[in-house]
PDB file of C-alpha atoms in Angstrom:
ATOM      1  CA  MET A   1      98.335  94.225 100.116  1.00 52.00           C
ATOM      2  CA  MET A   2      97.860  97.554 100.003  1.00 51.00           C
ATOM      3  CA  MET A   3      94.670  96.929 101.073  1.00 50.00           C
ATOM      4  CA  MET A   4      95.675  94.792 104.194  1.00 52.00           C
ATOM      5  CA  MET A   5      97.649  98.364 104.879  1.00 51.00           C
ATOM      6  CA  MET A   6      94.812 100.699 104.171  1.00 50.00           C
ATOM      7  CA  ALA A   7      92.630  99.096 106.841  1.00 49.00           C
ATOM      8  CA  CYS A   8      94.635  98.392 109.793  1.00 53.00           C
ATOM      9  CA  ALA A   9      95.795 102.203 109.214  1.00 50.00           C
ATOM     10  CA  GLY A  10      92.968 104.114 109.932  1.00 48.00           C
ATOM     11  CA  VAL A  11      93.260 103.988 113.311  1.00 49.00           C
ATOM     12  CA  GLY A  12      95.916 106.978 114.747  1.00 52.00           C
ATOM     13  CA  GLY A  13      98.906 107.663 115.829  1.00 57.00           C
ATOM     14  CA  TYR A  14     101.303 103.869 115.001  1.00 65.00           C
ATOM     15  CA  SER A  15      99.118 101.828 116.048  1.00 71.00           C
ATOM     16  CA  TYR A  16      99.145  99.935 113.387  1.00 67.00           C
ATOM     17  CA  LEU A  17     101.819  99.099 113.789  1.00 75.00           C
ATOM     18  CA  MET A  18     100.639  96.703 116.375  1.00 80.00           C
ATOM     19  CA  GLU A  19      98.695  94.839 114.077  1.00 79.00           C
ATOM     20  CA  PRO A  20      99.887  91.404 112.720  1.00 82.00           C
ATOM     21  CA  LEU A  21      97.156  92.538 109.223  1.00 76.00           C
ATOM     22  CA  TRP A  22      99.782  95.606 108.268  1.00 74.00           C
ATOM     23  CA  TRP A  23     102.555  93.611 108.579  1.00 83.00           C
ATOM     24  CA  VAL A  24     101.466  91.112 106.031  1.00 82.00           C
ATOM     25  CA  GLY A  25     100.574  93.691 104.041  1.00 76.00           C
ATOM     26  CA  MET A  26     104.169  95.725 103.987  1.00 79.00           C
ATOM     27  CA  ILE A  27     106.520  92.445 104.562  1.00 86.00           C
ATOM     28  CA  THR A  28     104.122  91.604 100.354  1.00 83.00           C
ATOM     29  CA  MET A  29     104.594  95.198  99.294  1.00 77.00           C
ATOM     30  CA  ILE A  30     108.004  94.889 100.096  1.00 81.00           C
ATOM     31  CA  VAL A  31     108.360  91.759  98.282  1.00 85.00           C
ATOM     32  CA  GLY A  32     106.561  94.020  94.856  1.00 82.00           C
ATOM     33  CA  GLU A  33     108.569  96.902  95.662  1.00 75.00           C
ATOM     34  CA  VAL A  34     112.526  94.340  95.329  1.00 81.00           C
ATOM     35  CA  ALA A  35     110.624  93.430  92.195  1.00 84.00           C
ATOM     36  CA  ASN A  36     110.203  96.630  91.334  1.00 81.00           C
ATOM     37  CA  PHE A  37     113.440  97.482  92.111  1.00 79.00           C
ATOM     38  CA  VAL A  38     114.519  94.798  89.524  1.00 84.00           C
ATOM     39  CA  ALA A  39     112.546  96.562  87.296  1.00 86.00           C
ATOM     40  CA  TYR A  40     114.508  99.613  87.964  1.00 86.00           C
ATOM     41  CA  ALA A  41     117.879  98.082  86.754  1.00 84.00           C
ATOM     42  CA  PHE A  42     116.866  97.039  83.131  1.00 86.00           C
ATOM     43  CA  ALA A  43     114.755  99.788  82.201  1.00 84.00           C
ATOM     44  CA  PRO A  44     114.157 103.492  81.793  1.00 87.00           C
ATOM     45  CA  ALA A  45     111.483 105.048  84.994  1.00 83.00           C
ATOM     46  CA  VAL A  46     110.112 106.482  82.676  1.00 83.00           C
ATOM     47  CA  LEU A  47     108.616 102.566  80.994  1.00 85.00           C
ATOM     48  CA  VAL A  48     108.579 101.456  84.666  1.00 87.00           C
ATOM     49  CA  THR A  49     105.961 103.483  86.724  1.00 83.00           C
ATOM     50  CA  PRO A  50     103.213 104.669  84.319  1.00 82.00           C
ATOM     51  CA  LEU A  51     103.463 100.307  84.184  1.00 82.00           C
ATOM     52  CA  GLY A  52     101.788 100.801  88.638  1.00 78.00           C
ATOM     53  CA  ALA A  53      98.996 102.027  87.500  1.00 75.00           C
ATOM     54  CA  LEU A  54      97.896  97.708  86.242  1.00 78.00           C
ATOM     55  CA  SER A  55      98.598  97.418  89.865  1.00 77.00           C
ATOM     56  CA  ILE A  56      95.079  98.325  89.714  1.00 73.00           C
ATOM     57  CA  ILE A  57      94.212  96.991  87.702  1.00 77.00           C
ATOM     58  CA  VAL A  58      94.837  93.925  89.617  1.00 77.00           C
ATOM     59  CA  SER A  59      93.590  94.562  92.897  1.00 74.00           C
ATOM     60  CA  ALA A  60      90.421  94.818  91.517  1.00 72.00           C
ATOM     61  CA  VAL A  61      90.066  91.528  90.432  1.00 73.00           C
ATOM     62  CA  LEU A  62      91.079  90.169  93.377  1.00 73.00           C
ATOM     63  CA  ALA A  63      88.896  92.652  94.937  1.00 70.00           C
ATOM     64  CA  HIS A  64      86.165  90.784  93.510  1.00 71.00           C
ATOM     65  CA  PHE A  65      86.692  87.016  93.405  1.00 75.00           C
ATOM     66  CA  ILE A  66      87.781  88.271  97.517  1.00 69.00           C
ATOM     67  CA  LEU A  67      85.878  90.600  99.191  1.00 66.00           C
ATOM     68  CA  ASN A  68      82.843  89.578  96.719  1.00 71.00           C
ATOM     69  CA  GLU A  69      83.257  93.210  96.038  1.00 67.00           C
ATOM     70  CA  ARG A  70      82.037  94.710  92.298  1.00 72.00           C
ATOM     71  CA  LEU A  71      82.952  97.573  89.901  1.00 70.00           C
ATOM     72  CA  HIS A  72      80.738  99.504  88.172  1.00 74.00           C
ATOM     73  CA  ALA A  73      80.407 100.126  84.596  1.00 79.00           C
ATOM     74  CA  LEU A  74      83.268 102.506  84.839  1.00 79.00           C
ATOM     75  CA  GLY A  75      85.576 101.521  86.998  1.00 78.00           C
ATOM     76  CA  VAL A  76      85.705  98.554  84.052  1.00 81.00           C
ATOM     77  CA  LEU A  77      86.834 101.610  81.552  1.00 87.00           C
ATOM     78  CA  GLY A  78      89.177 103.188  83.604  1.00 83.00           C
ATOM     79  CA  CYS A  79      91.144  99.293  83.896  1.00 82.00           C
ATOM     80  CA  VAL A  80      91.044  99.023  79.632  1.00 87.00           C
ATOM     81  CA  MET A  81      92.228 103.427  79.872  1.00 89.00           C
ATOM     82  CA  CYS A  82      95.319 101.896  81.714  1.00 86.00           C
ATOM     83  CA  ILE A  83      95.936  99.658  79.844  1.00 86.00           C
ATOM     84  CA  ALA A  84      95.547 100.575  76.407  1.00 90.00           C
ATOM     85  CA  GLY A  85      97.461 104.065  78.246  1.00 88.00           C
ATOM     86  CA  SER A  86     100.138 101.226  79.165  1.00 87.00           C
ATOM     87  CA  VAL A  87     100.725  99.709  75.606  1.00 88.00           C
ATOM     88  CA  VAL A  88     101.336 102.880  74.275  1.00 90.00           C
ATOM     89  CA  ILE A  89     103.871 104.222  76.361  1.00 89.00           C
ATOM     90  CA  VAL A  90     105.519 100.227  76.397  1.00 86.00           C
ATOM     91  CA  ILE A  91     106.128 100.742  71.935  1.00 89.00           C
ATOM     92  CA  HIS A  92     107.794 104.169  72.721  1.00 88.00           C
ATOM     93  CA  ALA A  93     109.225 103.726  76.161  1.00 84.00           C
ATOM     94  CA  PRO A  94     113.558 104.585  75.476  1.00 86.00           C
ATOM     95  CA  GLN A  95     116.201 102.111  75.255  1.00 81.00           C
ATOM     96  CA  GLU A  96     117.883 101.668  78.255  1.00 80.00           C
ATOM     97  CA  GLN A  97     121.276 102.861  77.919  1.00 81.00           C
ATOM     98  CA  GLU A  98     123.782 101.116  78.318  1.00 84.00           C
ATOM     99  CA  ILE A  99     126.628 102.394  81.761  1.00 88.00           C
ATOM    100  CA  THR A 100     129.070 100.550  82.976  1.00 88.00           C
ATOM    101  CA  SER A 101     130.532 102.370  86.492  1.00 90.00           C
ATOM    102  CA  VAL A 102     128.161 103.827  89.059  1.00 92.00           C
ATOM    103  CA  ARG A 103     131.076 106.722  87.976  1.00 92.00           C
ATOM    104  CA  GLU A 104     128.272 107.421  85.085  1.00 92.00           C
ATOM    105  CA  ILE A 105     125.068 107.941  87.739  1.00 93.00           C
ATOM    106  CA  TRP A 106     126.918 109.892  89.592  1.00 94.00           C
ATOM    107  CA  ASN A 107     127.956 112.260  87.282  1.00 94.00           C
ATOM    108  CA  MET A 108     123.943 112.239  85.787  1.00 94.00           C
ATOM    109  CA  ALA A 109     122.817 113.564  89.709  1.00 94.00           C
ATOM    110  CA  THR A 110     125.919 116.476  90.342  1.00 94.00           C
ATOM    111  CA  GLN A 111     124.863 117.908  87.141  1.00 94.00           C
ATOM    112  CA  PRO A 112     123.390 121.790  86.797  1.00 95.00           C
ATOM    113  CA  ALA A 113     119.874 120.476  86.063  1.00 94.00           C
ATOM    114  CA  PHE A 114     118.501 117.600  88.043  1.00 95.00           C
ATOM    115  CA  LEU A 115     121.264 119.122  91.239  1.00 96.00           C
ATOM    116  CA  LEU A 116     118.337 122.623  91.294  1.00 97.00           C
ATOM    117  CA  TYR A 117     115.695 119.421  91.531  1.00 96.00           C
ATOM    118  CA  VAL A 118     117.035 118.419  93.789  1.00 96.00           C
ATOM    119  CA  ALA A 119     117.045 121.141  95.951  1.00 96.00           C
ATOM    120  CA  SER A 120     114.134 122.350  94.617  1.00 96.00           C
ATOM    121  CA  VAL A 121     112.448 119.215  96.105  1.00 96.00           C
ATOM    122  CA  ILE A 122     114.531 119.307  99.771  1.00 96.00           C
ATOM    123  CA  VAL A 123     113.119 123.266 100.547  1.00 97.00           C
ATOM    124  CA  ILE A 124     109.680 122.512  99.167  1.00 96.00           C
ATOM    125  CA  VAL A 125     109.282 119.321 101.530  1.00 96.00           C
ATOM    126  CA  PHE A 126     111.375 121.176 105.093  1.00 96.00           C
ATOM    127  CA  VAL A 127     108.571 123.514 103.720  1.00 96.00           C
ATOM    128  CA  LEU A 128     106.204 121.402 103.782  1.00 95.00           C
ATOM    129  CA  VAL A 129     107.177 118.934 106.638  1.00 95.00           C
ATOM    130  CA  PHE A 130     107.764 122.386 109.341  1.00 95.00           C
ATOM    131  CA  TYR A 131     104.697 124.906 108.032  1.00 94.00           C
ATOM    132  CA  PHE A 132     102.057 123.786 106.103  1.00 94.00           C
ATOM    133  CA  SER A 133     102.389 120.076 107.512  1.00 93.00           C
ATOM    134  CA  PRO A 134     101.460 120.886 111.899  1.00 92.00           C
ATOM    135  CA  LEU A 135      99.407 124.004 109.788  1.00 92.00           C
ATOM    136  CA  TYR A 136      97.446 122.104 107.935  1.00 92.00           C
ATOM    137  CA  GLY A 137      97.938 118.666 107.118  1.00 90.00           C
ATOM    138  CA  GLN A 138      94.614 117.504 108.766  1.00 90.00           C
ATOM    139  CA  SER A 139      92.866 119.312 106.319  1.00 91.00           C
ATOM    140  CA  ASN A 140      94.761 119.290 102.981  1.00 92.00           C
ATOM    141  CA  VAL A 141      95.230 116.016 101.651  1.00 89.00           C
ATOM    142  CA  LEU A 142      97.966 117.543  98.788  1.00 92.00           C
ATOM    143  CA  ILE A 143     100.311 118.087 101.955  1.00 94.00           C
ATOM    144  CA  TYR A 144     101.277 113.991 102.772  1.00 94.00           C
ATOM    145  CA  THR A 145     101.214 113.375  99.551  1.00 93.00           C
ATOM    146  CA  ALA A 146     103.774 116.261  98.164  1.00 94.00           C
ATOM    147  CA  ILE A 147     105.582 115.192 100.189  1.00 95.00           C
ATOM    148  CA  CYS A 148     105.500 111.659 100.092  1.00 94.00           C
ATOM    149  CA  SER A 149     105.793 112.012  96.322  1.00 93.00           C
ATOM    150  CA  LEU A 150     108.695 114.534  96.208  1.00 95.00           C
ATOM    151  CA  MET A 151     110.601 111.804  98.608  1.00 95.00           C
ATOM    152  CA  GLY A 152     109.340 109.586  96.554  1.00 92.00           C
ATOM    153  CA  SER A 153     110.280 110.490  93.079  1.00 93.00           C
ATOM    154  CA  LEU A 154     114.238 110.586  94.795  1.00 94.00           C
ATOM    155  CA  SER A 155     114.165 107.166  95.840  1.00 92.00           C
ATOM    156  CA  VAL A 156     113.097 106.184  91.925  1.00 92.00           C
ATOM    157  CA  MET A 157     116.305 108.043  90.754  1.00 93.00           C
ATOM    158  CA  SER A 158     118.763 106.763  94.097  1.00 93.00           C
ATOM    159  CA  VAL A 159     116.747 102.809  93.292  1.00 91.00           C
ATOM    160  CA  LYS A 160     117.985 102.565  89.613  1.00 91.00           C
ATOM    161  CA  ALA A 161     121.262 104.241  90.421  1.00 92.00           C
ATOM    162  CA  LEU A 162     121.212 100.878  92.613  1.00 92.00           C
ATOM    163  CA  GLY A 163     119.753  98.700  91.216  1.00 91.00           C
ATOM    164  CA  THR A 164     121.950  99.348  87.954  1.00 91.00           C
ATOM    165  CA  SER A 165     125.047  98.900  90.851  1.00 92.00           C
ATOM    166  CA  LEU A 166     124.275  95.980  91.912  1.00 91.00           C
ATOM    167  CA  LYS A 167     123.829  94.415  89.023  1.00 90.00           C
ATOM    168  CA  LEU A 168     127.020  95.290  87.261  1.00 92.00           C
ATOM    169  CA  THR A 169     128.368  93.930  90.680  1.00 93.00           C
ATOM    170  CA  PHE A 170     126.406  90.458  90.187  1.00 91.00           C
ATOM    171  CA  GLU A 171     127.932  90.782  85.993  1.00 89.00           C
ATOM    172  CA  GLY A 172     131.661  90.541  88.093  1.00 90.00           C
ATOM    173  CA  THR A 173     132.402  94.211  87.593  1.00 89.00           C
ATOM    174  CA  ASN A 174     132.611  94.993  91.560  1.00 92.00           C
ATOM    175  CA  GLN A 175     130.618  99.142  92.606  1.00 93.00           C
ATOM    176  CA  LEU A 176     130.476  98.163  96.381  1.00 91.00           C
ATOM    177  CA  ILE A 177     133.938  99.791  96.380  1.00 93.00           C
ATOM    178  CA  TYR A 178     133.392 103.166  95.442  1.00 93.00           C
ATOM    179  CA  PRO A 179     131.903 105.730  98.002  1.00 94.00           C
ATOM    180  CA  GLU A 180     129.245 106.372  95.125  1.00 93.00           C
ATOM    181  CA  THR A 181     127.104 103.554  96.005  1.00 94.00           C
ATOM    182  CA  TRP A 182     126.672 103.863  99.158  1.00 95.00           C
ATOM    183  CA  PHE A 183     125.245 106.885  99.430  1.00 95.00           C
ATOM    184  CA  PHE A 184     123.250 105.961  96.823  1.00 95.00           C
ATOM    185  CA  MET A 185     121.311 103.272  99.405  1.00 94.00           C
ATOM    186  CA  LEU A 186     122.430 105.428 101.851  1.00 96.00           C
ATOM    187  CA  VAL A 187     119.490 108.144 100.008  1.00 95.00           C
ATOM    188  CA  VAL A 188     117.406 105.078  99.725  1.00 93.00           C
ATOM    189  CA  ALA A 189     116.986 104.869 102.524  1.00 94.00           C
ATOM    190  CA  THR A 190     116.061 107.840 103.193  1.00 94.00           C
ATOM    191  CA  CYS A 191     113.680 108.775 100.946  1.00 93.00           C
ATOM    192  CA  VAL A 192     112.034 105.258 101.212  1.00 90.00           C
ATOM    193  CA  LEU A 193     111.248 105.523 105.665  1.00 93.00           C
ATOM    194  CA  THR A 194     110.047 109.475 105.238  1.00 93.00           C
ATOM    195  CA  GLN A 195     107.677 108.121 101.691  1.00 91.00           C
ATOM    196  CA  MET A 196     105.890 105.435 104.816  1.00 88.00           C
ATOM    197  CA  ASN A 197     105.461 108.007 107.689  1.00 92.00           C
ATOM    198  CA  TYR A 198     103.687 110.383 105.507  1.00 93.00           C
ATOM    199  CA  LEU A 199     101.588 107.930 103.557  1.00 89.00           C
ATOM    200  CA  ASN A 200     100.152 106.697 106.211  1.00 88.00           C
ATOM    201  CA  LYS A 201      99.664 110.046 107.569  1.00 90.00           C
ATOM    202  CA  ALA A 202      97.544 110.374 104.679  1.00 89.00           C
ATOM    203  CA  LEU A 203      96.027 107.353 104.846  1.00 83.00           C
ATOM    204  CA  ASP A 204      95.372 107.787 108.870  1.00 85.00           C
ATOM    205  CA  THR A 205      93.342 110.919 107.728  1.00 87.00           C
ATOM    206  CA  PHE A 206      92.057 110.623 104.720  1.00 85.00           C
ATOM    207  CA  ASN A 207      90.119 109.045 102.590  1.00 79.00           C
ATOM    208  CA  THR A 208      91.737 105.733 100.416  1.00 73.00           C
ATOM    209  CA  ALA A 209      89.891 106.915  97.373  1.00 70.00           C
ATOM    210  CA  ILE A 210      91.267 110.523  97.719  1.00 79.00           C
ATOM    211  CA  VAL A 211      94.180 110.293  98.001  1.00 83.00           C
ATOM    212  CA  SER A 212      95.474 107.311  96.444  1.00 79.00           C
ATOM    213  CA  PRO A 213      94.884 109.152  93.500  1.00 80.00           C
ATOM    214  CA  ILE A 214      96.441 111.510  94.046  1.00 84.00           C
ATOM    215  CA  TYR A 215     100.041 110.066  95.016  1.00 87.00           C
ATOM    216  CA  TYR A 216      99.672 108.682  92.268  1.00 85.00           C
ATOM    217  CA  VAL A 217      98.847 110.641  89.559  1.00 85.00           C
ATOM    218  CA  MET A 218     101.688 113.525  91.807  1.00 90.00           C
ATOM    219  CA  PHE A 219     104.184 110.313  91.971  1.00 91.00           C
ATOM    220  CA  THR A 220     104.245 109.864  88.860  1.00 88.00           C
ATOM    221  CA  THR A 221     104.400 112.557  87.606  1.00 89.00           C
ATOM    222  CA  LEU A 222     107.198 113.963  89.282  1.00 92.00           C
ATOM    223  CA  THR A 223     108.446 110.459  88.860  1.00 91.00           C
ATOM    224  CA  ILE A 224     109.228 110.880  85.136  1.00 89.00           C
ATOM    225  CA  LEU A 225     110.105 114.822  85.320  1.00 92.00           C
ATOM    226  CA  ALA A 226     113.810 113.742  87.539  1.00 93.00           C
ATOM    227  CA  SER A 227     114.186 110.748  85.747  1.00 91.00           C
ATOM    228  CA  VAL A 228     113.817 113.148  82.051  1.00 91.00           C
ATOM    229  CA  ILE A 229     116.451 115.420  83.910  1.00 93.00           C
ATOM    230  CA  MET A 230     118.570 112.967  85.327  1.00 93.00           C
ATOM    231  CA  PHE A 231     118.862 109.921  82.653  1.00 89.00           C
ATOM    232  CA  LYS A 232     117.618 112.448  79.755  1.00 87.00           C
ATOM    233  CA  ASP A 233     115.719 109.862  78.568  1.00 84.00           C
ATOM    234  CA  TRP A 234     114.068 111.902  75.423  1.00 85.00           C
ATOM    235  CA  SER A 235     116.609 113.240  74.079  1.00 81.00           C
ATOM    236  CA  ASP A 236     117.284 110.599  71.490  1.00 81.00           C
ATOM    237  CA  GLN A 237     113.773 110.746  71.015  1.00 85.00           C
ATOM    238  CA  SER A 238     111.698 111.532  68.384  1.00 88.00           C
ATOM    239  CA  PRO A 239     109.232 114.282  68.450  1.00 91.00           C
ATOM    240  CA  GLY A 240     106.450 111.981  67.276  1.00 91.00           C
ATOM    241  CA  SER A 241     107.616 109.337  70.286  1.00 89.00           C
ATOM    242  CA  ILE A 242     107.839 111.744  73.015  1.00 90.00           C
ATOM    243  CA  ILE A 243     104.370 113.539  72.188  1.00 93.00           C
ATOM    244  CA  SER A 244     102.789 109.421  72.183  1.00 92.00           C
ATOM    245  CA  GLU A 245     104.610 108.506  75.384  1.00 90.00           C
ATOM    246  CA  ILE A 246     102.919 112.140  76.682  1.00 92.00           C
ATOM    247  CA  CYS A 247      99.466 110.732  75.357  1.00 93.00           C
ATOM    248  CA  GLY A 248      99.398 107.570  76.728  1.00 90.00           C
ATOM    249  CA  LEU A 249     100.609 108.778  80.284  1.00 90.00           C
ATOM    250  CA  ILE A 250      97.820 110.984  80.762  1.00 92.00           C
ATOM    251  CA  VAL A 251      95.231 108.820  79.561  1.00 91.00           C
ATOM    252  CA  VAL A 252      96.948 105.485  82.233  1.00 88.00           C
ATOM    253  CA  LEU A 253      96.108 108.907  85.444  1.00 88.00           C
ATOM    254  CA  SER A 254      93.298 109.718  83.285  1.00 88.00           C
ATOM    255  CA  GLY A 255      92.409 105.798  83.787  1.00 86.00           C
ATOM    256  CA  THR A 256      93.938 105.580  87.107  1.00 83.00           C
ATOM    257  CA  ILE A 257      91.268 108.714  88.946  1.00 81.00           C
ATOM    258  CA  LEU A 258      88.416 107.201  86.983  1.00 80.00           C
ATOM    259  CA  LEU A 259      89.555 103.857  89.112  1.00 75.00           C
ATOM    260  CA  HIS A 260      89.895 104.885  92.568  1.00 72.00           C
ATOM    261  CA  VAL A 261      86.897 107.453  91.592  1.00 70.00           C
ATOM    262  CA  THR A 262      83.914 104.366  91.415  1.00 67.00           C
ATOM    263  CA  LYS A 263      86.228 101.768  94.277  1.00 60.00           C
ATOM    264  CA  ASP A 264      83.778 102.292  96.424  1.00 49.00           C
ATOM    265  CA  TYR A 265      82.329  99.170  95.664  1.00 42.00           C
ATOM    266  CA  GLU A 266      79.095  98.065  95.336  1.00 45.00           C
ATOM    267  CA  ARG A 267      78.772  94.727  97.923  1.00 41.00           C
ATOM    268  CA  ILE A 268      76.645  91.702  97.533  1.00 38.00           C
ATOM    269  CA  PRO A 269      73.054  92.018  98.059  1.00 41.00           C
ATOM    270  CA  GLN A 270      73.518  89.070 101.363  1.00 38.00           C
ATOM    271  CA  SER A 271      77.000  90.522 102.764  1.00 36.00           C
ATOM    272  CA  ARG A 272      75.784  94.272 103.029  1.00 37.00           C
ATOM    273  CA  SER A 273      72.737  92.767 105.060  1.00 34.00           C
ATOM    274  CA  VAL A 274      75.203  91.371 106.920  1.00 33.00           C
ATOM    275  CA  TYR A 275      77.606  94.362 107.198  1.00 32.00           C
ATOM    276  CA  ALA A 276      75.649  97.097 107.327  1.00 35.00           C
ATOM    277  CA  PRO A 277      74.583  98.595 111.164  1.00 37.00           C
ATOM    278  CA  LEU A 278      71.094  99.356 111.484  1.00 37.00           C
ATOM    279  CA  SER A 279      70.321 102.796 110.905  1.00 37.00           C
ATOM    280  CA  PRO A 280      69.193 104.889 114.131  1.00 40.00           C
ATOM    281  CA  SER A 281      65.481 105.665 112.976  1.00 40.00           C
ATOM    282  CA  LEU A 282      65.021 102.232 112.028  1.00 38.00           C
ATOM    283  CA  THR A 283      66.354 101.010 115.290  1.00 39.00           C
ATOM    284  CA  THR A 284      64.239 103.113 117.037  1.00 41.00           C
ATOM    285  CA  ARG A 285      60.707 102.144 114.953  1.00 43.00           C
ATOM    286  CA  LEU A 286      61.998  98.063 115.921  1.00 39.00           C
ATOM    287  CA  ASN A 287      61.847  99.040 118.899  1.00 43.00           C
ATOM    288  CA  GLY A 288      58.485 100.306 119.441  1.00 48.00           C
ATOM    289  CA  GLU A 289      57.013  98.269 117.469  1.00 45.00           C
ATOM    290  CA  LEU A 290      58.662  95.000 120.132  1.00 43.00           C
ATOM    291  CA  LEU A 291      57.494  97.689 122.759  1.00 45.00           C
ATOM    292  CA  LYS A 292      54.442  98.503 121.952  1.00 49.00           C
ATOM    293  CA  HIS A 293      54.561  94.073 120.631  1.00 47.00           C
ATOM    294  CA  VAL A 294      55.449  93.270 124.615  1.00 43.00           C
ATOM    295  CA  GLU A 295      52.774  95.706 125.454  1.00 49.00           C
ATOM    296  CA  ASP A 296      49.768  94.369 123.946  1.00 52.00           C
ATOM    297  CA  GLU A 297      51.264  90.728 124.907  1.00 49.00           C
ATOM    298  CA  SER A 298      51.130  91.761 128.415  1.00 48.00           C
ATOM    299  CA  ASN A 299      47.011  93.377 127.494  1.00 51.00           C
ATOM    300  CA  SER A 300      46.381  89.930 126.581  1.00 51.00           C
ATOM    301  CA  ASP A 301      47.248  88.680 129.732  1.00 51.00           C
ATOM    302  CA  GLU A 302      45.459  90.417 131.767  1.00 52.00           C
ATOM    303  CA  GLU A 303      42.442  90.791 129.892  1.00 55.00           C
ATOM    304  CA  LYS A 304      42.275  86.629 129.955  1.00 48.00           C
ATOM    305  CA  ALA A 305      42.607  86.682 133.902  1.00 51.00           C
ATOM    306  CA  LEU A 306      40.074  89.213 134.555  1.00 52.00           C
ATOM    307  CA  ARG A 307      37.899  86.606 132.690  1.00 49.00           C
ATOM    308  CA  ARG A 308      38.440  83.981 133.936  1.00 46.00           C
ATOM    309  CA  GLN A 309      38.361  85.480 137.283  1.00 49.00           C
ATOM    310  CA  GLU A 310      33.882  86.061 136.204  1.00 46.00           C
ATOM    311  CA  MET A 311      33.631  82.982 134.611  1.00 44.00           C
ATOM    312  CA  TYR A 312      34.424  82.019 137.731  1.00 45.00           C
TER     313      TYR A 312
END
């Protein structure tokens, strides 16, 4: 999915919208995000967000069997770290709060601490978009990824609120009659569109191996921070559980970075000989040898003609 989008987002501007492969990747990603959406309705963001690292492992396995790509030993270590950290997070994750109405989530979203976080995110995003992006967006990878991550933290909070509202609606308690539900839906649409726009800009401008780990680390960290502030996920947990979750998160983030750093897979020799272009020096040398061979053949033909004339 993401590999398809990354492959098509490197031609500049918005021309990737005309690529069928990009749309295949987009549709696949939407299906995955729908499942992610459902997960946020049933589990805390502190648990769901870090587990997204498991998708990197799946991508590595698929790349091995489909694209004939091979991971380095450090890449395998990164996969093991992601799995180990995810297990620690699952064991010590907080319990999901029992919510009976979308207005309960609205009260959490309008508490002073979270309003301060939202205001800070909006101010930082505006500064990045209108000041830093025109000046440094093409040279500093942190500009686009910071915009995606900041907006992503707000989108996850709104997705969780909207998912909980829909879950309660399907259970028989209609939440669509409340304006708060529609407000959360508007926030989700705005944040997701902004994320996709600047994520594609980042992938179009910088190497995927640089963008992916930075984006994942920033997005995961900010999302957990927003969830802790809004839903107070750690309020009922012991210090030991919180420290274990933080350690598990650090292990997952470290494994993700390690996996992406070594993600320049080595193609098998057979496929490399097909796709790798010849270097200029090698091309020049081959052309020179070919020209010399042609001249030798032409010289030998002239000598043969002269000898024939001498014989007769």
